[in-house]
């Protein structure tokens, strides 16, 4: 039964927002919105900025043009930012660390803070493992350099373990799903919507999550050249405002957004809605402040210690705070649907 259902699971997984995966990617740039003399080249991921802005009506009345380029994940998107092919794009908390660690030309200009409940270590439903400390000596699938990788390191540390105490299997999500489903690994460290999908499958349960261990941040990252251009800089500020309003719309209309997201990504609607309520719909636009910078510095230092980035660096050197405005602190509590409905 697992063997027959596996291909159906793998196809949509390949299309999802892979916030931190290191897979290769081609991009397309053939869709344009708005009008005006300024054109902003925006890097997107499937079911990402373009979809949320369009669904919320925030692409109406643009006084500048947006040309969309679509990437499969954060790392190649930031490669395009570094090359000047993209002016701005959105990624998770780890791709900026790897890009800056390679001395890429990137600048973090915006942030969001959401729940880390979707960043989880899952085990088979009938697994004897009950606590993270029992992972010692076990095999764990994880995407190298991903937010899930850092969550795994943090979870092991909290349990009194290190990565040398476990057997890491560096696998991208589609391959990790296959290994997990066939019992080739004891656990899988993942992020939403993979978490929601594997839990909806009924053959997995959560061993632990990133809540209280990881920062739950996501970022908008721009090119230095775009920020130096007065017209593009103004457009970037407007785009960030629109993204903030669109995120508010998602929180108020989770079912409507889940329908759009499911159509864009190929996810089943119930999986999309789970991921929205557990992770993506909980995000609050926040300032790129001292706390966010310090938290990212910790991630950078961790991966430098693991020798997964080529050098140590100061994360603050890759941040521009001009768009913080009156946003809440980066430690602002994520939105809660339970509280909203009570």
Coordinates of C-alpha atoms in Angstrom, one line a residue:
X1 CA 0.0 0.0 0.0
X2 CA 2.8 2.4 0.9
X3 CA 4.6 1.6 -2.4
X4 CA 1.5 2.5 -4.4
X5 CA 0.8 5.8 -2.6
X6 CA 4.4 7.0 -2.5
X7 CA 4.6 8.5 -6.0
X8 CA 1.4 10.5 -5.3
X9 CA 3.0 12.0 -2.3
X10 CA 6.3 12.8 -4.0
X11 CA 4.9 14.8 -6.8
X12 CA 3.4 17.7 -4.8
X13 CA 6.4 17.6 -2.4
X14 CA 8.6 18.5 -5.3
X15 CA 6.5 21.6 -6.0
X16 CA 6.3 23.0 -2.5
X17 CA 7.9 26.0 -0.8
X18 CA 11.2 24.5 0.3
X19 CA 12.2 27.2 2.5
X20 CA 15.8 26.0 3.0
X21 CA 16.5 23.0 0.8
X22 CA 19.7 22.9 -1.3
X23 CA 18.2 21.5 -4.5
X24 CA 19.0 22.9 -7.9
X25 CA 16.5 25.2 -9.6
X26 CA 15.7 26.7 -12.9
X27 CA 13.7 30.0 -12.9
X28 CA 11.1 31.5 -15.1
X29 CA 10.5 35.2 -15.6
X30 CA 7.6 35.7 -17.9
X31 CA 4.8 37.2 -15.7
X32 CA 4.5 40.9 -15.0
X33 CA 2.1 43.0 -12.9
X34 CA 1.6 46.7 -12.5
X35 CA 2.7 49.6 -14.6
X36 CA 5.2 52.5 -14.4
X37 CA 8.8 53.3 -15.2
X38 CA 10.3 51.2 -12.3
X39 CA 10.5 47.4 -12.6
X40 CA 11.1 45.2 -9.6
X41 CA 12.4 41.7 -10.3
X42 CA 11.0 39.6 -7.5
X43 CA 12.2 36.0 -6.8
X44 CA 9.3 33.8 -5.7
X45 CA 8.7 30.1 -4.8
X46 CA 5.7 28.0 -5.9
X47 CA 2.6 29.2 -4.0
X48 CA 4.6 32.1 -2.5
X49 CA 4.6 35.9 -2.8
X50 CA 2.8 36.1 -6.1
X51 CA 0.0 33.8 -5.0
X52 CA -0.5 35.4 -1.6
X53 CA -0.5 39.0 -3.0
X54 CA -2.9 38.1 -5.8
X55 CA -5.3 36.2 -3.5
X56 CA -5.4 39.1 -1.1
X57 CA -5.8 41.7 -3.8
X58 CA -2.5 43.4 -3.0
X59 CA -1.4 43.3 -6.6
X60 CA -4.0 45.8 -7.5
X61 CA -3.0 49.4 -8.3
X62 CA 0.7 48.9 -8.4
X63 CA 2.6 52.1 -9.4
X64 CA 5.5 50.1 -10.6
X65 CA 6.1 46.8 -12.4
X66 CA 6.8 43.4 -10.9
X67 CA 8.4 40.8 -13.0
X68 CA 8.2 37.4 -11.3
X69 CA 10.9 34.7 -11.3
X70 CA 10.0 31.3 -9.8
X71 CA 12.6 29.2 -8.0
X72 CA 12.2 25.8 -6.2
X73 CA 13.9 26.9 -3.0
X74 CA 15.7 29.6 -1.1
X75 CA 19.4 28.9 -2.0
X76 CA 19.1 29.3 -5.8
X77 CA 16.9 32.3 -5.2
X78 CA 19.6 34.0 -3.2
X79 CA 22.2 33.0 -5.9
X80 CA 20.0 35.1 -8.3
X81 CA 19.9 38.0 -5.8
X82 CA 23.7 37.8 -5.5
X83 CA 24.0 37.8 -9.3
X84 CA 21.7 40.8 -9.6
X85 CA 19.1 38.9 -11.6
X86 CA 16.6 39.3 -8.8
X87 CA 16.0 42.5 -6.7
X88 CA 14.2 40.8 -3.8
X89 CA 12.9 37.5 -2.6
X90 CA 11.6 35.6 0.4
X91 CA 13.4 32.7 2.2
X92 CA 13.5 31.0 5.6
X93 CA 15.9 31.6 8.4
X94 CA 18.9 29.5 7.1
X95 CA 19.5 30.4 3.4
X96 CA 20.7 33.9 4.3
X97 CA 23.3 32.4 6.7
X98 CA 24.7 30.1 3.9
X99 CA 24.6 32.9 1.4
X100 CA 26.4 35.4 3.7
X101 CA 28.8 32.6 4.7
X102 CA 29.8 32.5 1.0
X103 CA 30.1 36.3 1.0
X104 CA 27.2 36.7 -1.4
X105 CA 25.9 40.2 -2.2
X106 CA 22.6 40.1 -0.2
X107 CA 20.9 42.3 2.3
X108 CA 18.1 41.3 4.7
X109 CA 15.4 44.0 4.7
X110 CA 12.3 42.4 6.2
X111 CA 11.2 39.6 8.5
X112 CA 8.3 37.6 9.8
X113 CA 8.0 35.5 13.0
X114 CA 5.8 32.5 13.2
X115 CA 5.2 29.3 15.1
X116 CA 7.9 26.7 15.1
X117 CA 5.4 23.9 15.7
X118 CA 5.7 22.8 12.0
X119 CA 9.5 22.3 12.4
X120 CA 9.4 18.8 13.8
X121 CA 11.3 15.6 14.2
X122 CA 8.8 12.8 13.3
X123 CA 9.0 9.1 13.8
X124 CA 6.9 6.2 12.6
X125 CA 3.6 5.9 14.5
X126 CA 4.7 2.5 16.0
X127 CA 8.2 3.6 16.8
X128 CA 9.5 2.8 20.3
X129 CA 11.1 6.2 20.5
X130 CA 9.2 8.5 22.9
X131 CA 11.7 11.3 23.8
X132 CA 14.5 13.0 21.9
X133 CA 17.2 11.6 24.2
X134 CA 16.3 8.1 22.8
X135 CA 17.6 9.2 19.4
X136 CA 21.1 8.3 20.4
X137 CA 22.6 5.9 17.9
X138 CA 19.5 6.3 15.6
X139 CA 19.5 7.3 11.9
X140 CA 17.8 10.6 11.1
X141 CA 17.0 12.1 7.7
X142 CA 17.5 15.8 7.3
X143 CA 18.1 18.3 4.5
X144 CA 21.7 19.5 4.9
X145 CA 21.9 23.2 5.7
X146 CA 18.1 23.6 6.1
X147 CA 16.2 25.1 8.9
X148 CA 15.3 21.5 9.9
X149 CA 19.1 20.9 10.2
X150 CA 19.5 23.6 12.7
X151 CA 16.3 22.5 14.5
X152 CA 17.7 19.0 14.8
X153 CA 21.0 20.3 16.2
X154 CA 19.1 22.4 18.8
X155 CA 16.8 19.5 19.7
X156 CA 19.7 17.1 20.2
X157 CA 21.5 19.7 22.4
X158 CA 18.4 20.2 24.5
X159 CA 18.4 16.4 25.0
X160 CA 22.0 16.3 26.0
X161 CA 23.2 14.9 22.6
X162 CA 25.3 16.1 19.7
X163 CA 25.2 15.3 16.0
X164 CA 28.0 12.8 16.7
X165 CA 25.6 10.8 18.8
X166 CA 23.3 10.1 15.9
X167 CA 23.6 8.9 12.3
X168 CA 22.6 11.7 10.0
X169 CA 21.3 10.9 6.5
X170 CA 21.5 14.0 4.4
X171 CA 18.5 13.7 2.1
X172 CA 16.3 16.3 0.3
X173 CA 12.6 16.0 1.3
X174 CA 11.4 13.7 -1.5
X175 CA 14.2 11.2 -0.9
X176 CA 13.8 11.5 2.9
X177 CA 10.1 10.7 2.5
X178 CA 10.9 7.6 0.6
X179 CA 13.5 6.5 3.2
X180 CA 11.1 7.3 6.1
X181 CA 8.1 5.5 4.5
X182 CA 10.2 2.4 3.8
X183 CA 11.7 2.2 7.3
X184 CA 15.2 3.1 6.1
X185 CA 15.6 5.8 8.8
X186 CA 14.4 6.0 12.4
X187 CA 13.4 9.6 12.3
X188 CA 13.0 12.6 9.9
X189 CA 13.6 16.3 10.7
X190 CA 11.3 18.4 8.6
X191 CA 9.3 21.6 8.3
X192 CA 5.8 22.5 7.1
X193 CA 4.1 21.6 4.8
X194 CA 6.1 18.3 4.9
X195 CA 5.1 18.0 8.6
X196 CA 1.4 18.4 7.8
X197 CA 1.6 16.0 4.9
X198 CA 3.3 13.1 6.7
X199 CA 1.1 13.5 9.7
X200 CA -2.0 13.5 7.5
X201 CA -0.7 10.2 6.0
X202 CA -1.4 8.6 9.4
X203 CA 1.8 6.7 9.7
X204 CA 3.9 9.2 11.7
X205 CA 3.8 11.1 14.9
X206 CA 5.8 14.1 16.3
X207 CA 8.7 13.3 18.6
X208 CA 9.5 16.9 19.2
X209 CA 9.2 20.4 17.6
X210 CA 11.3 23.5 17.3
X211 CA 9.1 25.5 19.7
X212 CA 11.3 27.2 22.3
X213 CA 14.4 26.0 20.4
X214 CA 14.5 27.8 17.0
X215 CA 13.7 31.4 16.1
X216 CA 10.7 30.9 13.8
X217 CA 11.9 33.7 11.5
X218 CA 11.6 34.1 7.8
X219 CA 13.2 36.9 5.7
X220 CA 12.9 39.2 2.7
X221 CA 16.3 39.5 1.1
X222 CA 17.3 42.2 -1.4
X223 CA 20.3 43.0 -3.6
X224 CA 22.5 45.9 -2.6
X225 CA 22.2 47.4 -6.1
X226 CA 18.4 47.5 -5.9
X227 CA 18.6 49.3 -2.5
X228 CA 21.0 51.9 -4.0
X229 CA 18.5 52.7 -6.8
X230 CA 16.0 55.3 -5.5
X231 CA 13.1 54.0 -7.6
X232 CA 13.6 50.4 -6.8
X233 CA 14.2 51.1 -3.1
X234 CA 10.8 52.9 -2.9
X235 CA 9.1 50.0 -4.7
X236 CA 10.7 47.5 -2.3
X237 CA 9.3 49.5 0.7
X238 CA 5.9 49.4 -0.9
X239 CA 6.1 45.7 -1.7
X240 CA 7.0 44.9 2.0
X241 CA 3.9 46.9 3.1
X242 CA 1.8 44.9 0.7
X243 CA 3.3 41.6 1.9
X244 CA 2.5 42.6 5.5
X245 CA -1.1 43.3 4.6
X246 CA -1.3 40.1 2.7
X247 CA -0.1 38.1 5.7
X248 CA -2.9 39.7 7.8
X249 CA -5.3 38.6 5.1
X250 CA -4.1 35.0 5.4
X251 CA -4.7 35.0 9.1
X252 CA -8.2 36.3 8.7
X253 CA -9.0 33.9 5.7
X254 CA -7.1 30.7 6.3
X255 CA -9.6 28.5 4.4
X256 CA -9.5 30.8 1.4
X257 CA -5.7 30.9 1.4
X258 CA -5.5 27.1 1.8
X259 CA -7.6 26.6 -1.3
X260 CA -5.4 28.9 -3.3
X261 CA -2.2 27.3 -1.9
X262 CA -3.4 23.8 -2.6
X263 CA -4.2 24.7 -6.2
X264 CA -0.8 26.4 -6.6
X265 CA 1.3 23.5 -5.1
X266 CA -0.7 20.4 -5.7
X267 CA -1.2 19.8 -2.0
X268 CA -4.4 18.2 -0.8
X269 CA -6.6 20.9 0.7
X270 CA -6.6 19.4 4.2
X271 CA -2.8 19.3 4.3
X272 CA -2.6 22.9 3.1
X273 CA -5.0 24.0 5.8
X274 CA -3.1 22.2 8.5
X275 CA 0.1 23.9 7.4
X276 CA -1.5 27.3 7.2
X277 CA -2.9 27.0 10.7
X278 CA 0.2 25.3 12.2
X279 CA 2.8 27.4 10.6
X280 CA 2.4 29.9 7.7
X281 CA -0.8 31.6 8.8
X282 CA 0.7 32.3 12.3
X283 CA 3.4 34.7 11.0
X284 CA 3.6 38.2 12.3
X285 CA 5.5 40.8 10.3
X286 CA 8.4 41.9 12.6
X287 CA 11.4 44.2 12.6
X288 CA 14.8 43.0 11.7
X289 CA 16.1 44.1 15.1
X290 CA 18.9 43.3 17.5
X291 CA 17.2 40.1 18.7
X292 CA 16.7 38.8 15.2
X293 CA 20.3 39.5 14.3
X294 CA 21.6 37.8 17.4
X295 CA 19.5 34.8 16.8
X296 CA 20.7 34.5 13.2
X297 CA 24.3 35.0 14.4
X298 CA 23.8 31.9 16.6
X299 CA 22.7 29.9 13.6
X300 CA 25.7 31.2 11.6
X301 CA 28.1 30.3 14.4
X302 CA 26.5 26.8 14.8
X303 CA 27.0 26.0 11.1
X304 CA 30.5 27.4 11.2
X305 CA 31.3 25.1 14.1
X306 CA 30.0 22.2 12.0
X307 CA 32.1 23.4 9.1
X308 CA 29.1 23.6 6.8
X309 CA 29.8 27.2 5.8
X310 CA 33.2 28.3 4.6
X311 CA 33.8 31.2 7.0
X312 CA 32.7 33.0 10.1
X313 CA 31.0 36.4 9.6
X314 CA 29.0 39.1 11.3
X315 CA 25.3 38.7 10.3
X316 CA 24.6 42.3 11.1
X317 CA 26.8 43.3 8.2
X318 CA 24.1 41.8 5.9
X319 CA 21.1 43.7 7.4
X320 CA 19.5 47.0 6.4
X321 CA 17.0 48.2 9.0
X322 CA 15.5 51.1 7.0
X323 CA 12.2 49.3 6.5
X324 CA 11.6 48.3 10.1
X325 CA 9.3 51.3 10.7
X326 CA 6.9 50.7 13.5
X327 CA 6.9 46.9 13.3
X328 CA 6.8 44.8 16.4
X329 CA 9.9 43.2 17.9
X330 CA 11.2 40.1 16.2
X331 CA 10.2 38.2 19.4
X332 CA 6.5 39.1 19.0
X333 CA 4.3 36.1 19.7
X334 CA 3.1 34.2 16.6
X335 CA -0.6 34.4 15.9
X336 CA -2.8 31.7 17.3
X337 CA -5.9 30.4 15.6
X338 CA -7.1 28.9 18.9
X339 CA -7.0 32.3 20.5
X340 CA -8.6 34.0 17.5
X341 CA -11.6 31.7 17.6
X342 CA -12.1 31.8 21.3

